[in-house]
PDB file of N, CA, C and O in Angstrom:
ATOM      1  N   MET A   1      74.846 126.990  61.674  1.00  0.00           N
ATOM      2  CA  MET A   1      76.211 126.653  61.983  1.00  0.00           C
ATOM      3  C   MET A   1      76.638 127.248  63.326  1.00  0.00           C
ATOM      4  O   MET A   1      77.343 126.598  64.088  1.00  0.00           O
ATOM      5  N   ALA A   2      76.203 128.462  63.581  1.00  0.00           N
ATOM      6  CA  ALA A   2      76.554 129.115  64.836  1.00  0.00           C
ATOM      7  C   ALA A   2      75.924 128.382  66.016  1.00  0.00           C
ATOM      8  O   ALA A   2      76.544 128.264  67.086  1.00  0.00           O
ATOM      9  N   VAL A   3      74.708 127.873  65.825  1.00  0.00           N
ATOM     10  CA  VAL A   3      74.031 127.144  66.900  1.00  0.00           C
ATOM     11  C   VAL A   3      74.790 125.857  67.222  1.00  0.00           C
ATOM     12  O   VAL A   3      74.964 125.497  68.388  1.00  0.00           O
ATOM     13  N   ALA A   4      75.286 125.180  66.202  1.00  0.00           N
ATOM     14  CA  ALA A   4      76.048 123.952  66.413  1.00  0.00           C
ATOM     15  C   ALA A   4      77.342 124.236  67.168  1.00  0.00           C
ATOM     16  O   ALA A   4      77.736 123.467  68.055  1.00  0.00           O
ATOM     17  N   LEU A   5      78.018 125.325  66.853  1.00  0.00           N
ATOM     18  CA  LEU A   5      79.241 125.693  67.560  1.00  0.00           C
ATOM     19  C   LEU A   5      78.963 126.036  69.020  1.00  0.00           C
ATOM     20  O   LEU A   5      79.738 125.691  69.908  1.00  0.00           O
ATOM     21  N   ILE A   6      77.854 126.727  69.254  1.00  0.00           N
ATOM     22  CA  ILE A   6      77.480 127.066  70.630  1.00  0.00           C
ATOM     23  C   ILE A   6      77.177 125.797  71.412  1.00  0.00           C
ATOM     24  O   ILE A   6      77.605 125.636  72.560  1.00  0.00           O
ATOM     25  N   LEU A   7      76.442 124.857  70.812  1.00  0.00           N
ATOM     26  CA  LEU A   7      76.131 123.604  71.493  1.00  0.00           C
ATOM     27  C   LEU A   7      77.401 122.792  71.765  1.00  0.00           C
ATOM     28  O   LEU A   7      77.550 122.185  72.830  1.00  0.00           O
ATOM     29  N   LEU A   8      78.320 122.782  70.821  1.00  0.00           N
ATOM     30  CA  LEU A   8      79.577 122.079  71.002  1.00  0.00           C
ATOM     31  C   LEU A   8      80.390 122.708  72.132  1.00  0.00           C
ATOM     32  O   LEU A   8      80.965 122.012  72.972  1.00  0.00           O
ATOM     33  N   ALA A   9      80.429 124.018  72.179  1.00  0.00           N
ATOM     34  CA  ALA A   9      81.152 124.722  73.241  1.00  0.00           C
ATOM     35  C   ALA A   9      80.534 124.431  74.603  1.00  0.00           C
ATOM     36  O   ALA A   9      81.244 124.211  75.593  1.00  0.00           O
ATOM     37  N   LEU A  10      79.212 124.398  74.672  1.00  0.00           N
ATOM     38  CA  LEU A  10      78.534 124.084  75.936  1.00  0.00           C
ATOM     39  C   LEU A  10      78.813 122.646  76.370  1.00  0.00           C
ATOM     40  O   LEU A  10      79.013 122.375  77.560  1.00  0.00           O
ATOM     41  N   ALA A  11      78.834 121.725  75.411  1.00  0.00           N
ATOM     42  CA  ALA A  11      79.120 120.326  75.739  1.00  0.00           C
ATOM     43  C   ALA A  11      80.552 120.183  76.249  1.00  0.00           C
ATOM     44  O   ALA A  11      80.812 119.458  77.223  1.00  0.00           O
ATOM     45  N   LEU A  12      81.507 120.861  75.621  1.00  0.00           N
ATOM     46  CA  LEU A  12      82.891 120.814  76.079  1.00  0.00           C
ATOM     47  C   LEU A  12      83.043 121.433  77.463  1.00  0.00           C
ATOM     48  O   LEU A  12      83.759 120.912  78.313  1.00  0.00           O
ATOM     49  N   LEU A  13      82.364 122.532  77.707  1.00  0.00           N
ATOM     50  CA  LEU A  13      82.408 123.176  79.019  1.00  0.00           C
ATOM     51  C   LEU A  13      81.823 122.253  80.088  1.00  0.00           C
ATOM     52  O   LEU A  13      82.386 122.109  81.176  1.00  0.00           O
ATOM     53  N   ALA A  14      80.702 121.597  79.782  1.00  0.00           N
ATOM     54  CA  ALA A  14      80.089 120.668  80.739  1.00  0.00           C
ATOM     55  C   ALA A  14      81.014 119.489  81.016  1.00  0.00           C
ATOM     56  O   ALA A  14      81.127 119.034  82.160  1.00  0.00           O
ATOM     57  N   ALA A  15      81.706 118.982  80.001  1.00  0.00           N
ATOM     58  CA  ALA A  15      82.639 117.869  80.188  1.00  0.00           C
ATOM     59  C   ALA A  15      83.817 118.283  81.069  1.00  0.00           C
ATOM     60  O   ALA A  15      84.239 117.523  81.943  1.00  0.00           O
ATOM     61  N   MET A  16      84.340 119.477  80.855  1.00  0.00           N
ATOM     62  CA  MET A  16      85.458 119.948  81.674  1.00  0.00           C
ATOM     63  C   MET A  16      85.036 120.152  83.120  1.00  0.00           C
ATOM     64  O   MET A  16      85.750 119.754  84.041  1.00  0.00           O
ATOM     65  N   VAL A  17      83.877 120.755  83.340  1.00  0.00           N
ATOM     66  CA  VAL A  17      83.384 120.968  84.702  1.00  0.00           C
ATOM     67  C   VAL A  17      83.135 119.618  85.376  1.00  0.00           C
ATOM     68  O   VAL A  17      83.487 119.416  86.546  1.00  0.00           O
ATOM     69  N   GLY A  18      82.550 118.674  84.663  1.00  0.00           N
ATOM     70  CA  GLY A  18      82.298 117.349  85.224  1.00  0.00           C
ATOM     71  C   GLY A  18      83.584 116.634  85.598  1.00  0.00           C
ATOM     72  O   GLY A  18      83.654 115.970  86.633  1.00  0.00           O
ATOM     73  N   THR A  19      84.609 116.784  84.781  1.00  0.00           N
ATOM     74  CA  THR A  19      85.900 116.163  85.078  1.00  0.00           C
ATOM     75  C   THR A  19      86.511 116.753  86.333  1.00  0.00           C
ATOM     76  O   THR A  19      87.005 116.029  87.199  1.00  0.00           O
ATOM     77  N   VAL A  20      86.468 118.058  86.466  1.00  0.00           N
ATOM     78  CA  VAL A  20      87.021 118.716  87.657  1.00  0.00           C
ATOM     79  C   VAL A  20      86.258 118.272  88.908  1.00  0.00           C
ATOM     80  O   VAL A  20      86.862 117.968  89.943  1.00  0.00           O
ATOM     81  N   VAL A  21      84.952 118.196  88.827  1.00  0.00           N
ATOM     82  CA  VAL A  21      84.143 117.775  89.977  1.00  0.00           C
ATOM     83  C   VAL A  21      84.488 116.340  90.376  1.00  0.00           C
ATOM     84  O   VAL A  21      84.650 116.032  91.559  1.00  0.00           O
ATOM     85  N   LEU A  22      84.643 115.448  89.411  1.00  0.00           N
ATOM     86  CA  LEU A  22      84.984 114.062  89.726  1.00  0.00           C
ATOM     87  C   LEU A  22      86.368 113.937  90.348  1.00  0.00           C
ATOM     88  O   LEU A  22      86.562 113.154  91.284  1.00  0.00           O
ATOM     89  N   VAL A  23      87.327 114.711  89.851  1.00  0.00           N
ATOM     90  CA  VAL A  23      88.670 114.652  90.419  1.00  0.00           C
ATOM     91  C   VAL A  23      88.668 115.162  91.852  1.00  0.00           C
ATOM     92  O   VAL A  23      89.303 114.576  92.736  1.00  0.00           O
ATOM     93  N   ILE A  24      87.950 116.223  92.116  1.00  0.00           N
ATOM     94  CA  ILE A  24      87.895 116.769  93.475  1.00  0.00           C
ATOM     95  C   ILE A  24      87.193 115.800  94.417  1.00  0.00           C
ATOM     96  O   ILE A  24      87.633 115.577  95.542  1.00  0.00           O
ATOM     97  N   ARG A  25      86.109 115.188  93.986  1.00  0.00           N
ATOM     98  CA  ARG A  25      85.394 114.222  94.837  1.00  0.00           C
ATOM     99  C   ARG A  25      86.217 112.968  95.088  1.00  0.00           C
ATOM    100  O   ARG A  25      86.048 112.292  96.092  1.00  0.00           O
ATOM    101  N   ASP A  26      87.115 112.624  94.179  1.00  0.00           N
ATOM    102  CA  ASP A  26      87.915 111.415  94.300  1.00  0.00           C
ATOM    103  C   ASP A  26      89.088 111.600  95.248  1.00  0.00           C
ATOM    104  O   ASP A  26      89.837 110.675  95.489  1.00  0.00           O
ATOM    105  N   GLY A  27      89.262 112.746  95.805  1.00  0.00           N
ATOM    106  CA  GLY A  27      90.371 112.970  96.716  1.00  0.00           C
ATOM    107  C   GLY A  27      91.623 113.421  96.012  1.00  0.00           C
ATOM    108  O   GLY A  27      92.723 113.224  96.497  1.00  0.00           O
ATOM    109  N   ARG A  28      91.460 114.005  94.844  1.00  0.00           N
ATOM    110  CA  ARG A  28      92.568 114.543  94.058  1.00  0.00           C
ATOM    111  C   ARG A  28      93.620 113.492  93.759  1.00  0.00           C
ATOM    112  O   ARG A  28      94.811 113.737  93.821  1.00  0.00           O
ATOM    113  N   GLY A  29      93.170 112.278  93.473  1.00  0.00           N
ATOM    114  CA  GLY A  29      94.074 111.235  93.038  1.00  0.00           C
ATOM    115  C   GLY A  29      94.796 110.496  94.140  1.00  0.00           C
ATOM    116  O   GLY A  29      95.641 109.665  93.878  1.00  0.00           O
ATOM    117  N   GLN A  30      94.497 110.777  95.409  1.00  0.00           N
ATOM    118  CA  GLN A  30      95.160 110.090  96.505  1.00  0.00           C
ATOM    119  C   GLN A  30      94.462 108.753  96.746  1.00  0.00           C
ATOM    120  O   GLN A  30      93.279 108.703  97.033  1.00  0.00           O
ATOM    121  N   ILE A  31      95.217 107.686  96.628  1.00  0.00           N
ATOM    122  CA  ILE A  31      94.673 106.354  96.832  1.00  0.00           C
ATOM    123  C   ILE A  31      95.155 105.852  98.188  1.00  0.00           C
ATOM    124  O   ILE A  31      96.355 105.852  98.463  1.00  0.00           O
ATOM    125  N   PRO A  32      94.243 105.426  99.063  1.00  0.00           N
ATOM    126  CA  PRO A  32      94.685 104.926 100.366  1.00  0.00           C
ATOM    127  C   PRO A  32      95.505 103.642 100.205  1.00  0.00           C
ATOM    128  O   PRO A  32      95.206 102.801  99.371  1.00  0.00           O
ATOM    129  N   LEU A  33      96.546 103.526 101.000  1.00  0.00           N
ATOM    130  CA  LEU A  33      97.396 102.344 100.937  1.00  0.00           C
ATOM    131  C   LEU A  33      96.713 101.173 101.634  1.00  0.00           C
ATOM    132  O   LEU A  33      96.085 101.337 102.677  1.00  0.00           O
ATOM    133  N   GLU A  34      96.827 100.005 101.054  1.00  0.00           N
ATOM    134  CA  GLU A  34      96.284  98.804 101.655  1.00  0.00           C
ATOM    135  C   GLU A  34      97.455  97.900 102.010  1.00  0.00           C
ATOM    136  O   GLU A  34      98.007  97.233 101.140  1.00  0.00           O
ATOM    137  N   PRO A  35      97.845  97.890 103.286  1.00  0.00           N
ATOM    138  CA  PRO A  35      98.996  97.066 103.646  1.00  0.00           C
ATOM    139  C   PRO A  35      98.662  95.582 103.495  1.00  0.00           C
ATOM    140  O   PRO A  35      97.571  95.141 103.852  1.00  0.00           O
ATOM    141  N   SER A  36      99.605  94.835 102.979  1.00  0.00           N
ATOM    142  CA  SER A  36      99.386  93.404 102.842  1.00  0.00           C
ATOM    143  C   SER A  36      99.852  92.703 104.108  1.00  0.00           C
ATOM    144  O   SER A  36     100.826  93.092 104.738  1.00  0.00           O
ATOM    145  N   VAL A  37      99.134  91.674 104.491  1.00  0.00           N
ATOM    146  CA  VAL A  37      99.471  90.936 105.695  1.00  0.00           C
ATOM    147  C   VAL A  37     100.677  90.034 105.433  1.00  0.00           C
ATOM    148  O   VAL A  37     101.622  90.011 106.188  1.00  0.00           O
ATOM    149  N   GLN A  38     100.654  89.309 104.344  1.00  0.00           N
ATOM    150  CA  GLN A  38     101.735  88.423 103.954  1.00  0.00           C
ATOM    151  C   GLN A  38     102.469  89.043 102.765  1.00  0.00           C
ATOM    152  O   GLN A  38     101.839  89.642 101.900  1.00  0.00           O
ATOM    153  N   PRO A  39     103.782  88.909 102.690  1.00  0.00           N
ATOM    154  CA  PRO A  39     104.483  89.370 101.488  1.00  0.00           C
ATOM    155  C   PRO A  39     103.992  88.580 100.273  1.00  0.00           C
ATOM    156  O   PRO A  39     103.812  87.366 100.356  1.00  0.00           O
ATOM    157  N   TRP A  40     103.767  89.263  99.182  1.00  0.00           N
ATOM    158  CA  TRP A  40     103.281  88.593  97.983  1.00  0.00           C
ATOM    159  C   TRP A  40     104.440  88.334  97.047  1.00  0.00           C
ATOM    160  O   TRP A  40     105.491  88.936  97.153  1.00  0.00           O
ATOM    161  N   THR A  41     104.236  87.427  96.141  1.00  0.00           N
ATOM    162  CA  THR A  41     105.225  87.175  95.106  1.00  0.00           C
ATOM    163  C   THR A  41     104.523  87.069  93.771  1.00  0.00           C
ATOM    164  O   THR A  41     103.367  86.648  93.699  1.00  0.00           O
ATOM    165  N   ALA A  42     105.207  87.489  92.734  1.00  0.00           N
ATOM    166  CA  ALA A  42     104.708  87.352  91.375  1.00  0.00           C
ATOM    167  C   ALA A  42     105.744  86.535  90.634  1.00  0.00           C
ATOM    168  O   ALA A  42     106.713  87.062  90.108  1.00  0.00           O
ATOM    169  N   GLY A  43     105.564  85.252  90.681  1.00  0.00           N
ATOM    170  CA  GLY A  43     106.583  84.378  90.116  1.00  0.00           C
ATOM    171  C   GLY A  43     107.788  84.371  91.036  1.00  0.00           C
ATOM    172  O   GLY A  43     107.696  84.003  92.202  1.00  0.00           O
ATOM    173  N   THR A  44     108.921  84.833  90.551  1.00  0.00           N
ATOM    174  CA  THR A  44     110.126  84.884  91.381  1.00  0.00           C
ATOM    175  C   THR A  44     110.383  86.284  91.917  1.00  0.00           C
ATOM    176  O   THR A  44     111.417  86.522  92.539  1.00  0.00           O
ATOM    177  N   LEU A  45     109.460  87.210  91.699  1.00  0.00           N
ATOM    178  CA  LEU A  45     109.653  88.584  92.159  1.00  0.00           C
ATOM    179  C   LEU A  45     109.063  88.764  93.549  1.00  0.00           C
ATOM    180  O   LEU A  45     107.888  88.491  93.771  1.00  0.00           O
ATOM    181  N   PRO A  46     109.839  89.218  94.531  1.00  0.00           N
ATOM    182  CA  PRO A  46     109.313  89.423  95.883  1.00  0.00           C
ATOM    183  C   PRO A  46     108.559  90.743  95.994  1.00  0.00           C
ATOM    184  O   PRO A  46     108.650  91.601  95.128  1.00  0.00           O
ATOM    185  N   SER A  47     107.822  90.896  97.081  1.00  0.00           N
ATOM    186  CA  SER A  47     107.076  92.128  97.297  1.00  0.00           C
ATOM    187  C   SER A  47     107.955  93.233  97.861  1.00  0.00           C
ATOM    188  O   SER A  47     107.540  94.377  97.926  1.00  0.00           O
ATOM    189  N   ARG A  48     109.165  92.884  98.292  1.00  0.00           N
ATOM    190  CA  ARG A  48     110.103  93.868  98.822  1.00  0.00           C
ATOM    191  C   ARG A  48     111.380  93.833  97.998  1.00  0.00           C
ATOM    192  O   ARG A  48     111.679  92.816  97.380  1.00  0.00           O
ATOM    193  N   PRO A  49     112.176  94.909  98.010  1.00  0.00           N
ATOM    194  CA  PRO A  49     113.434  94.894  97.276  1.00  0.00           C
ATOM    195  C   PRO A  49     114.364  93.792  97.793  1.00  0.00           C
ATOM    196  O   PRO A  49     114.332  93.434  98.963  1.00  0.00           O
ATOM    197  N   TYR A  50     115.191  93.261  96.889  1.00  0.00           N
ATOM    198  CA  TYR A  50     116.111  92.193  97.274  1.00  0.00           C
ATOM    199  C   TYR A  50     117.056  92.626  98.391  1.00  0.00           C
ATOM    200  O   TYR A  50     117.433  91.825  99.223  1.00  0.00           O
ATOM    201  N   SER A  51     117.427  93.905  98.415  1.00  0.00           N
ATOM    202  CA  SER A  51     118.361  94.370  99.440  1.00  0.00           C
ATOM    203  C   SER A  51     117.772  94.271 100.838  1.00  0.00           C
ATOM    204  O   SER A  51     118.507  94.122 101.807  1.00  0.00           O
ATOM    205  N   THR A  52     116.457  94.358 100.968  1.00  0.00           N
ATOM    206  CA  THR A  52     115.855  94.237 102.305  1.00  0.00           C
ATOM    207  C   THR A  52     115.568  92.788 102.666  1.00  0.00           C
ATOM    208  O   THR A  52     115.328  92.482 103.821  1.00  0.00           O
ATOM    209  N   LEU A  53     115.604  91.883 101.698  1.00  0.00           N
ATOM    210  CA  LEU A  53     115.369  90.478 101.979  1.00  0.00           C
ATOM    211  C   LEU A  53     116.597  89.809 102.558  1.00  0.00           C
ATOM    212  O   LEU A  53     116.493  88.850 103.317  1.00  0.00           O
ATOM    213  N   ARG A  54     117.787  90.305 102.176  1.00  0.00           N
ATOM    214  CA  ARG A  54     119.038  89.718 102.685  1.00  0.00           C
ATOM    215  C   ARG A  54     119.282  90.166 104.102  1.00  0.00           C
ATOM    216  O   ARG A  54     119.293  91.344 104.404  1.00  0.00           O
ATOM    217  N   ARG A  55     119.439  89.231 104.977  1.00  0.00           N
ATOM    218  CA  ARG A  55     119.734  89.577 106.373  1.00  0.00           C
ATOM    219  C   ARG A  55     121.102  89.015 106.702  1.00  0.00           C
ATOM    220  O   ARG A  55     121.334  87.821 106.609  1.00  0.00           O
ATOM    221  N   ILE A  56     122.012  89.874 107.086  1.00  0.00           N
ATOM    222  CA  ILE A  56     123.386  89.445 107.380  1.00  0.00           C
ATOM    223  C   ILE A  56     123.546  89.203 108.853  1.00  0.00           C
ATOM    224  O   ILE A  56     123.049  89.833 109.692  1.00  0.00           O
TER     225      ILE A  56
END
């Protein structure tokens, strides 16, 4: 039983270390912005707020 607990603890430690390594290699969650050339629409929803679409 003690051997199983030790193996479980080692597996959990390896999973935590692996997660930290992946997060650090990924740039700590920073996703580069990809500017769109044309404004997109999703049905009737514009890619910009309605307040910026109105030009007075």
